[in-house]
GROMACS .gro file of N, CA and C in nm:
model
  411
    1MET      N    1  -7.051   5.574  -4.460
    1MET     CA    2  -6.923   5.469  -4.557
    1MET      C    3  -6.965   5.365  -4.504
    2TYR      N    4  -6.935   5.249  -4.596
    2TYR     CA    5  -6.982   5.123  -4.537
    2TYR      C    6  -6.849   5.014  -4.603
    3HIS      N    7  -6.818   4.936  -4.497
    3HIS     CA    8  -6.735   4.853  -4.504
    3HIS      C    9  -6.776   4.682  -4.508
    4HIS      N   10  -6.691   4.620  -4.612
    4HIS     CA   11  -6.770   4.480  -4.649
    4HIS      C   12  -6.635   4.398  -4.569
    5SER      N   13  -6.714   4.306  -4.499
    5SER     CA   14  -6.657   4.220  -4.428
    5SER      C   15  -6.671   4.070  -4.479
    6GLY      N   16  -6.626   4.003  -4.581
    6GLY     CA   17  -6.680   3.932  -4.626
    6GLY      C   18  -6.779   3.902  -4.716
    7SER      N   19  -6.922   3.837  -4.710
    7SER     CA   20  -7.033   3.881  -4.795
    7SER      C   21  -7.104   3.945  -4.732
    8MET      N   22  -7.109   4.027  -4.584
    8MET     CA   23  -7.203   4.089  -4.557
    8MET      C   24  -7.159   4.251  -4.526
    9ALA      N   25  -7.217   4.316  -4.574
    9ALA     CA   26  -7.192   4.434  -4.555
    9ALA      C   27  -7.253   4.552  -4.407
   10ARG      N   28  -7.210   4.588  -4.377
   10ARG     CA   29  -7.230   4.676  -4.268
   10ARG      C   30  -7.166   4.853  -4.240
   11GLN      N   31  -7.278   4.900  -4.206
   11GLN     CA   32  -7.207   5.070  -4.170
   11GLN      C   33  -7.088   5.060  -4.055
   12ALA      N   34  -6.963   5.125  -4.139
   12ALA     CA   35  -6.845   5.130  -4.039
   12ALA      C   36  -6.832   5.215  -3.982
   13ALA      N   37  -6.873   5.325  -3.989
   13ALA     CA   38  -6.858   5.431  -3.916
   13ALA      C   39  -6.993   5.547  -3.901
   14GLY      N   40  -6.997   5.631  -3.792
   14GLY     CA   41  -7.111   5.760  -3.826
   14GLY      C   42  -7.158   5.772  -3.670
   15SER      N   43  -7.115   5.711  -3.550
   15SER     CA   44  -7.203   5.730  -3.479
   15SER      C   45  -7.272   5.863  -3.437
   16ALA      N   46  -7.361   5.863  -3.332
   16ALA     CA   47  -7.436   6.032  -3.267
   16ALA      C   48  -7.313   6.073  -3.247
   17THR      N   49  -7.264   6.014  -3.139
   17THR     CA   50  -7.191   6.079  -3.028
   17THR      C   51  -7.044   6.094  -3.083
   18GLY      N   52  -6.949   6.061  -3.203
   18GLY     CA   53  -6.895   6.054  -3.283
   18GLY      C   54  -6.763   6.009  -3.184
   19LEU      N   55  -6.800   5.934  -3.088
   19LEU     CA   56  -6.717   5.830  -3.031
   19LEU      C   57  -6.664   5.700  -3.111
   20LEU      N   58  -6.534   5.646  -3.142
   20LEU     CA   59  -6.515   5.552  -3.187
   20LEU      C   60  -6.584   5.386  -3.152
   21GLU      N   61  -6.635   5.379  -3.236
   21GLU     CA   62  -6.691   5.217  -3.172
   21GLU      C   63  -6.656   5.114  -3.157
   22PRO      N   64  -6.625   5.089  -3.013
   22PRO     CA   65  -6.526   4.968  -2.944
   22PRO      C   66  -6.567   4.820  -3.005
   23ALA      N   67  -6.657   4.822  -3.026
   23ALA     CA   68  -6.680   4.652  -3.115
   23ALA      C   69  -6.670   4.667  -3.245
   24ALA      N   70  -6.627   4.763  -3.318
   24ALA     CA   71  -6.633   4.755  -3.476
   24ALA      C   72  -6.532   4.660  -3.471
   25PRO      N   73  -6.507   4.575  -3.589
   25PRO     CA   74  -6.406   4.488  -3.611
   25PRO      C   75  -6.262   4.563  -3.681
   26ALA      N   76  -6.172   4.474  -3.646
   26ALA     CA   77  -5.994   4.523  -3.631
   26ALA      C   78  -6.000   4.548  -3.782
   27THR      N   79  -5.991   4.659  -3.856
   27THR     CA   80  -5.954   4.680  -4.018
   27THR      C   81  -5.817   4.709  -4.032
   28ASP      N   82  -5.785   4.749  -4.111
   28ASP     CA   83  -5.655   4.815  -4.176
   28ASP      C   84  -5.707   4.960  -4.241
   29ALA      N   85  -5.744   5.059  -4.104
   29ALA     CA   86  -5.839   5.173  -4.118
   29ALA      C   87  -5.773   5.275  -4.018
   30ILE      N   88  -5.735   5.384  -4.075
   30ILE     CA   89  -5.801   5.497  -3.946
   30ILE      C   90  -5.913   5.544  -3.929
   31LEU      N   91  -5.965   5.525  -3.811
   31LEU     CA   92  -6.097   5.601  -3.810
   31LEU      C   93  -6.074   5.725  -3.749
   32PHE      N   94  -6.101   5.838  -3.779
   32PHE     CA   95  -6.118   5.993  -3.706
   32PHE      C   96  -6.227   6.074  -3.722
   33GLN      N   97  -6.221   6.165  -3.643
   33GLN     CA   98  -6.322   6.248  -3.635
   33GLN      C   99  -6.338   6.366  -3.682
   34ARG      N  100  -6.467   6.405  -3.731
   34ARG     CA  101  -6.482   6.531  -3.785
   34ARG      C  102  -6.607   6.622  -3.766
   35CYS      N  103  -6.604   6.721  -3.681
   35CYS     CA  104  -6.652   6.858  -3.667
   35CYS      C  105  -6.754   6.847  -3.749
   36THR      N  106  -6.884   6.855  -3.716
   36THR     CA  107  -7.032   6.838  -3.766
   36THR      C  108  -7.053   7.021  -3.777
   37TRP      N  109  -6.955   7.086  -3.702
   37TRP     CA  110  -7.004   7.229  -3.705
   37TRP      C  111  -6.919   7.316  -3.774
   38CYS      N  112  -6.762   7.281  -3.754
   38CYS     CA  113  -6.678   7.362  -3.869
   38CYS      C  114  -6.581   7.301  -3.932
   39GLY      N  115  -6.652   7.149  -3.921
   39GLY     CA  116  -6.530   7.056  -4.047
   39GLY      C  117  -6.389   7.042  -4.009
   40THR      N  118  -6.333   7.035  -3.849
   40THR     CA  119  -6.222   7.025  -3.871
   40THR      C  120  -6.209   6.888  -3.821
   41ALA      N  121  -6.103   6.820  -3.892
   41ALA     CA  122  -6.065   6.667  -3.848
   41ALA      C  123  -5.945   6.681  -3.720
   42MET      N  124  -6.012   6.562  -3.711
   42MET     CA  125  -5.920   6.526  -3.575
   42MET      C  126  -5.914   6.385  -3.484
   43TYR      N  127  -5.797   6.350  -3.434
   43TYR     CA  128  -5.773   6.183  -3.415
   43TYR      C  129  -5.788   6.186  -3.232
   44HIS      N  130  -5.873   6.086  -3.240
   44HIS     CA  131  -5.890   6.046  -3.131
   44HIS      C  132  -5.926   6.167  -3.007
   45ARG      N  133  -6.095   6.250  -3.008
   45ARG     CA  134  -6.089   6.353  -2.956
   45ARG      C  135  -6.180   6.393  -2.886
   46LEU      N  136  -6.238   6.405  -2.751
   46LEU     CA  137  -6.389   6.466  -2.716
   46LEU      C  138  -6.455   6.567  -2.776
   47LEU      N  139  -6.386   6.641  -2.757
   47LEU     CA  140  -6.467   6.769  -2.842
   47LEU      C  141  -6.348   6.859  -2.961
   48CYS      N  142  -6.390   6.930  -3.035
   48CYS     CA  143  -6.311   6.977  -3.147
   48CYS      C  144  -6.269   7.077  -3.064
   49PRO      N  145  -6.101   7.057  -3.135
   49PRO     CA  146  -6.004   7.149  -3.063
   49PRO      C  147  -6.029   7.310  -3.097
   50VAL      N  148  -6.148   7.333  -3.261
   50VAL     CA  149  -6.126   7.494  -3.320
   50VAL      C  150  -6.243   7.547  -3.218
   51CYS      N  151  -6.375   7.474  -3.229
   51CYS     CA  152  -6.480   7.564  -3.133
   51CYS      C  153  -6.557   7.476  -3.064
   52GLN      N  154  -6.489   7.342  -2.964
   52GLN     CA  155  -6.521   7.327  -2.846
   52GLN      C  156  -6.639   7.240  -2.913
   53GLY      N  157  -6.698   7.238  -3.029
   53GLY     CA  158  -6.825   7.141  -3.047
   53GLY      C  159  -6.784   7.008  -2.984
   54GLY      N  160  -6.944   6.965  -2.993
   54GLY     CA  161  -6.929   6.804  -2.913
   54GLY      C  162  -6.955   6.715  -3.027
   55ASP      N  163  -7.034   6.765  -3.110
   55ASP     CA  164  -7.057   6.681  -3.234
   55ASP      C  165  -6.999   6.671  -3.368
   56LEU      N  166  -6.936   6.526  -3.335
   56LEU     CA  167  -6.845   6.487  -3.347
   56LEU      C  168  -6.914   6.351  -3.547
   57ARG      N  169  -6.860   6.348  -3.608
   57ARG     CA  170  -6.896   6.203  -3.677
   57ARG      C  171  -6.729   6.175  -3.708
   58THR      N  172  -6.741   6.022  -3.694
   58THR     CA  173  -6.664   5.918  -3.686
   58THR      C  174  -6.644   5.881  -3.888
   59GLU      N  175  -6.538   5.949  -3.958
   59GLU     CA  176  -6.520   5.875  -4.057
   59GLU      C  177  -6.385   5.860  -4.103
   60ARG      N  178  -6.353   5.749  -4.226
   60ARG     CA  179  -6.230   5.656  -4.240
   60ARG      C  180  -6.127   5.723  -4.300
   61SER      N  181  -6.000   5.707  -4.264
   61SER     CA  182  -5.921   5.793  -4.356
   61SER      C  183  -5.858   5.677  -4.488
   62GLU      N  184  -5.804   5.790  -4.602
   62GLU     CA  185  -5.749   5.699  -4.675
   62GLU      C  186  -5.608   5.629  -4.636
   63GLY      N  187  -5.558   5.680  -4.621
   63GLY     CA  188  -5.396   5.656  -4.533
   63GLY      C  189  -5.313   5.689  -4.578
   64VAL      N  190  -5.329   5.773  -4.652
   64VAL     CA  191  -5.223   5.862  -4.730
   64VAL      C  192  -5.184   5.990  -4.653
   65GLY      N  193  -5.041   6.042  -4.632
   65GLY     CA  194  -4.993   6.112  -4.536
   65GLY      C  195  -4.884   6.185  -4.572
   66THR      N  196  -4.815   6.260  -4.570
   66THR     CA  197  -4.658   6.313  -4.522
   66THR      C  198  -4.630   6.320  -4.395
   67VAL      N  199  -4.491   6.294  -4.412
   67VAL     CA  200  -4.381   6.298  -4.276
   67VAL      C  201  -4.385   6.440  -4.244
   68ARG      N  202  -4.374   6.484  -4.143
   68ARG     CA  203  -4.376   6.654  -4.043
   68ARG      C  204  -4.297   6.626  -3.993
   69HIS      N  205  -4.281   6.537  -3.901
   69HIS     CA  206  -4.147   6.487  -3.799
   69HIS      C  207  -4.116   6.359  -3.815
   70SER      N  208  -3.967   6.343  -3.742
   70SER     CA  209  -3.971   6.170  -3.748
   70SER      C  210  -3.834   6.248  -3.646
   71THR      N  211  -3.831   6.137  -3.543
   71THR     CA  212  -3.690   6.116  -3.427
   71THR      C  213  -3.685   5.980  -3.392
   72VAL      N  214  -3.520   5.943  -3.387
   72VAL     CA  215  -3.507   5.801  -3.399
   72VAL      C  216  -3.447   5.802  -3.239
   73VAL      N  217  -3.565   5.671  -3.177
   73VAL     CA  218  -3.590   5.643  -3.064
   73VAL      C  219  -3.471   5.531  -3.037
   74HIS      N  220  -3.338   5.577  -2.908
   74HIS     CA  221  -3.295   5.385  -2.900
   74HIS      C  222  -3.299   5.339  -2.733
   75ARG      N  223  -3.402   5.398  -2.680
   75ARG     CA  224  -3.442   5.337  -2.555
   75ARG      C  225  -3.578   5.225  -2.556
   76ASN      N  226  -3.581   5.112  -2.463
   76ASN     CA  227  -3.664   5.047  -2.442
   76ASN      C  228  -3.670   4.929  -2.585
   77THR      N  229  -3.592   4.908  -2.660
   77THR     CA  230  -3.608   4.848  -2.781
   77THR      C  231  -3.448   4.777  -2.792
   78PRO      N  232  -3.484   4.657  -2.886
   78PRO     CA  233  -3.344   4.627  -2.902
   78PRO      C  234  -3.262   4.679  -3.014
   79ALA      N  235  -3.337   4.775  -3.101
   79ALA     CA  236  -3.256   4.827  -3.174
   79ALA      C  237  -3.362   4.950  -3.228
   80ALA      N  238  -3.300   5.069  -3.293
   80ALA     CA  239  -3.363   5.196  -3.302
   80ALA      C  240  -3.465   5.165  -3.384
   81ARG      N  241  -3.537   5.228  -3.326
   81ARG     CA  242  -3.697   5.254  -3.437
   81ARG      C  243  -3.690   5.437  -3.441
   82ASN      N  244  -3.788   5.445  -3.542
   82ASN     CA  245  -3.830   5.595  -3.577
   82ASN      C  246  -3.959   5.619  -3.456
   83VAL      N  247  -4.025   5.718  -3.453
   83VAL     CA  248  -4.160   5.841  -3.398
   83VAL      C  249  -4.167   5.889  -3.496
   84SER      N  250  -4.282   5.889  -3.553
   84SER     CA  251  -4.315   5.999  -3.676
   84SER      C  252  -4.483   6.092  -3.635
   85LEU      N  253  -4.452   6.167  -3.681
   85LEU     CA  254  -4.632   6.252  -3.686
   85LEU      C  255  -4.635   6.261  -3.848
   86ILE      N  256  -4.742   6.170  -3.860
   86ILE     CA  257  -4.793   6.158  -3.989
   86ILE      C  258  -4.918   6.289  -4.012
   87GLU      N  259  -4.917   6.358  -4.109
   87GLU     CA  260  -5.025   6.460  -4.130
   87GLU      C  261  -5.073   6.395  -4.251
   88LEU      N  262  -5.231   6.327  -4.254
   88LEU     CA  263  -5.269   6.259  -4.357
   88LEU      C  264  -5.396   6.352  -4.421
   89ALA      N  265  -5.402   6.314  -4.541
   89ALA     CA  266  -5.441   6.400  -4.654
   89ALA      C  267  -5.607   6.444  -4.616
   90GLU      N  268  -5.665   6.409  -4.495
   90GLU     CA  269  -5.795   6.475  -4.445
   90GLU      C  270  -5.786   6.584  -4.346
   91GLY      N  271  -5.649   6.577  -4.309
   91GLY     CA  272  -5.637   6.696  -4.245
   91GLY      C  273  -5.596   6.726  -4.069
   92PHE      N  274  -5.564   6.537  -4.011
   92PHE     CA  275  -5.526   6.590  -3.919
   92PHE      C  276  -5.388   6.481  -3.945
   93VAL      N  277  -5.318   6.478  -3.745
   93VAL     CA  278  -5.207   6.441  -3.755
   93VAL      C  279  -5.178   6.309  -3.644
   94VAL      N  280  -5.172   6.238  -3.679
   94VAL     CA  281  -5.098   6.131  -3.612
   94VAL      C  282  -5.005   6.097  -3.589
   95ARG      N  283  -4.952   6.013  -3.439
   95ARG     CA  284  -4.811   5.963  -3.408
   95ARG      C  285  -4.791   5.772  -3.489
   96GLY      N  286  -4.710   5.774  -3.539
   96GLY     CA  287  -4.709   5.638  -3.588
   96GLY      C  288  -4.559   5.639  -3.627
   97ARG      N  289  -4.496   5.531  -3.688
   97ARG     CA  290  -4.394   5.429  -3.727
   97ARG      C  291  -4.390   5.456  -3.897
   98VAL      N  292  -4.293   5.473  -3.946
   98VAL     CA  293  -4.279   5.463  -4.076
   98VAL      C  294  -4.111   5.359  -4.064
   99MET      N  295  -4.171   5.262  -4.187
   99MET     CA  296  -4.078   5.126  -4.214
   99MET      C  297  -3.981   5.145  -4.276
  100GLY      N  298  -3.876   5.091  -4.245
  100GLY     CA  299  -3.755   5.159  -4.288
  100GLY      C  300  -3.621   5.200  -4.198
  101PRO      N  301  -3.525   5.235  -4.257
  101PRO     CA  302  -3.403   5.253  -4.194
  101PRO      C  303  -3.415   5.392  -4.114
  102PRO      N  304  -3.422   5.402  -3.993
  102PRO     CA  305  -3.452   5.535  -3.910
  102PRO      C  306  -3.414   5.660  -3.976
  103ALA      N  307  -3.260   5.656  -4.014
  103ALA     CA  308  -3.177   5.799  -4.046
  103ALA      C  309  -3.230   5.795  -4.220
  104ALA      N  310  -3.339   5.712  -4.291
  104ALA     CA  311  -3.352   5.757  -4.423
  104ALA      C  312  -3.516   5.820  -4.429
  105ILE      N  313  -3.548   5.859  -4.317
  105ILE     CA  314  -3.703   5.890  -4.299
  105ILE      C  315  -3.705   6.073  -4.272
  106HIS      N  316  -3.741   6.148  -4.325
  106HIS     CA  317  -3.695   6.279  -4.341
  106HIS      C  318  -3.877   6.365  -4.357
  107SER      N  319  -3.887   6.504  -4.313
  107SER     CA  320  -3.991   6.572  -4.311
  107SER      C  321  -4.023   6.590  -4.440
  108GLY      N  322  -4.115   6.572  -4.480
  108GLY     CA  323  -4.176   6.551  -4.633
  108GLY      C  324  -4.182   6.455  -4.777
  109ASP      N  325  -4.139   6.342  -4.669
  109ASP     CA  326  -4.165   6.205  -4.759
  109ASP      C  327  -4.246   6.193  -4.759
  110ARG      N  328  -4.341   6.139  -4.841
  110ARG     CA  329  -4.438   6.100  -4.855
  110ARG      C  330  -4.514   5.939  -4.841
  111VAL      N  331  -4.615   5.875  -4.778
  111VAL     CA  332  -4.631   5.798  -4.728
  111VAL      C  333  -4.795   5.731  -4.698
  112ARG      N  334  -4.823   5.579  -4.724
  112ARG     CA  335  -4.901   5.538  -4.701
  112ARG      C  336  -4.929   5.459  -4.613
  113MET      N  337  -5.015   5.427  -4.509
  113MET     CA  338  -5.023   5.344  -4.392
  113MET      C  339  -5.025   5.200  -4.487
  114SER      N  340  -4.966   5.111  -4.392
  114SER     CA  341  -4.977   4.951  -4.411
  114SER      C  342  -5.052   4.865  -4.293
  115THR      N  343  -5.052   4.929  -4.189
  115THR     CA  344  -5.160   4.855  -4.079
  115THR      C  345  -5.212   4.980  -4.014
  116ALA      N  346  -5.278   4.974  -3.961
  116ALA     CA  347  -5.376   5.052  -3.849
  116ALA      C  348  -5.323   5.006  -3.746
  117LYS      N  349  -5.283   4.880  -3.648
  117LYS     CA  350  -5.233   4.881  -3.551
  117LYS      C  351  -5.114   4.810  -3.505
  118ASP      N  352  -4.991   4.851  -3.493
  118ASP     CA  353  -4.874   4.754  -3.457
  118ASP      C  354  -4.902   4.662  -3.343
  119PRO      N  355  -4.875   4.546  -3.402
  119PRO     CA  356  -4.870   4.479  -3.241
  119PRO      C  357  -4.821   4.476  -3.135
  120VAL      N  358  -4.739   4.574  -3.120
  120VAL     CA  359  -4.655   4.570  -3.002
  120VAL      C  360  -4.683   4.707  -2.968
  121ARG      N  361  -4.689   4.791  -3.020
  121ARG     CA  362  -4.722   4.977  -2.972
  121ARG      C  363  -4.849   4.989  -2.987
  122GLY      N  364  -4.952   4.905  -3.064
  122GLY     CA  365  -5.071   4.975  -3.116
  122GLY      C  366  -5.094   5.059  -3.177
  123GLU      N  367  -4.945   5.125  -3.234
  123GLU     CA  368  -4.964   5.245  -3.332
  123GLU      C  369  -4.986   5.258  -3.474
  124PRO      N  370  -5.040   5.327  -3.540
  124PRO     CA  371  -5.073   5.289  -3.716
  124PRO      C  372  -4.910   5.306  -3.754
  125VAL      N  373  -4.887   5.182  -3.823
  125VAL     CA  374  -4.751   5.167  -3.922
  125VAL      C  375  -4.739   5.248  -4.093
  126PHE      N  376  -4.657   5.336  -4.106
  126PHE     CA  377  -4.662   5.338  -4.236
  126PHE      C  378  -4.548   5.288  -4.315
  127GLN      N  379  -4.569   5.325  -4.486
  127GLN     CA  380  -4.415   5.279  -4.544
  127GLN      C  381  -4.412   5.401  -4.657
  128LEU      N  382  -4.282   5.442  -4.706
  128LEU     CA  383  -4.217   5.515  -4.780
  128LEU      C  384  -4.338   5.528  -4.918
  129LEU      N  385  -4.394   5.609  -5.023
  129LEU     CA  386  -4.428   5.580  -5.116
  129LEU      C  387  -4.373   5.584  -5.223
  130ASP      N  388  -4.269   5.703  -5.210
  130ASP     CA  389  -4.146   5.749  -5.342
  130ASP      C  390  -3.982   5.680  -5.246
  131GLU      N  391  -3.935   5.635  -5.286
  131GLU     CA  392  -3.756   5.589  -5.278
  131GLU      C  393  -3.671   5.711  -5.279
  132PRO      N  394  -3.663   5.706  -5.156
  132PRO     CA  395  -3.533   5.808  -5.077
  132PRO      C  396  -3.419   5.813  -5.150
  133TYR      N  397  -3.421   5.928  -5.204
  133TYR     CA  398  -3.287   5.939  -5.310
  133TYR      C  399  -3.243   6.082  -5.273
  134ARG      N  400  -3.111   6.056  -5.194
  134ARG     CA  401  -3.048   6.161  -5.136
  134ARG      C  402  -2.909   6.167  -5.161
  135ALA      N  403  -2.875   6.271  -5.242
  135ALA     CA  404  -2.703   6.302  -5.198
  135ALA      C  405  -2.629   6.305  -5.087
  136TRP      N  406  -2.477   6.227  -5.126
  136TRP     CA  407  -2.430   6.231  -4.987
  136TRP      C  408  -2.395   6.378  -4.933
  137SER      N  409  -2.405   6.395  -4.842
  137SER     CA  410  -2.372   6.571  -4.807
  137SER      C  411  -2.268   6.551  -4.694
   0.00000   0.00000   0.00000
């Protein structure tokens, strides 16, 4: 997989050890690992959780997924914020934040990554793909 930065191209992922490259430029992409033995996708692991293999290759996610769980947090922040578990299309789950009113984010909502790193918390930030329409209950 190639990443272009300006006019030069360089290989962005694929280290033999499967570790995320610390010297890689900050891009708006989520890098994850895939086990070369069983094909399991995972986020920030040293060993495969299925086969315990250590031969992992780094890949780049498209950033599209589904909210699996979302909760509203009121502590250590001036305003309420949400913390969500997002299942990405590649098959791994990542913790992040979905932009919008915390009460409007529900399980099953489709999201797309907005930025790979929130400047304050360092976690991915997502935005809703479809406008939520929910009847009054």
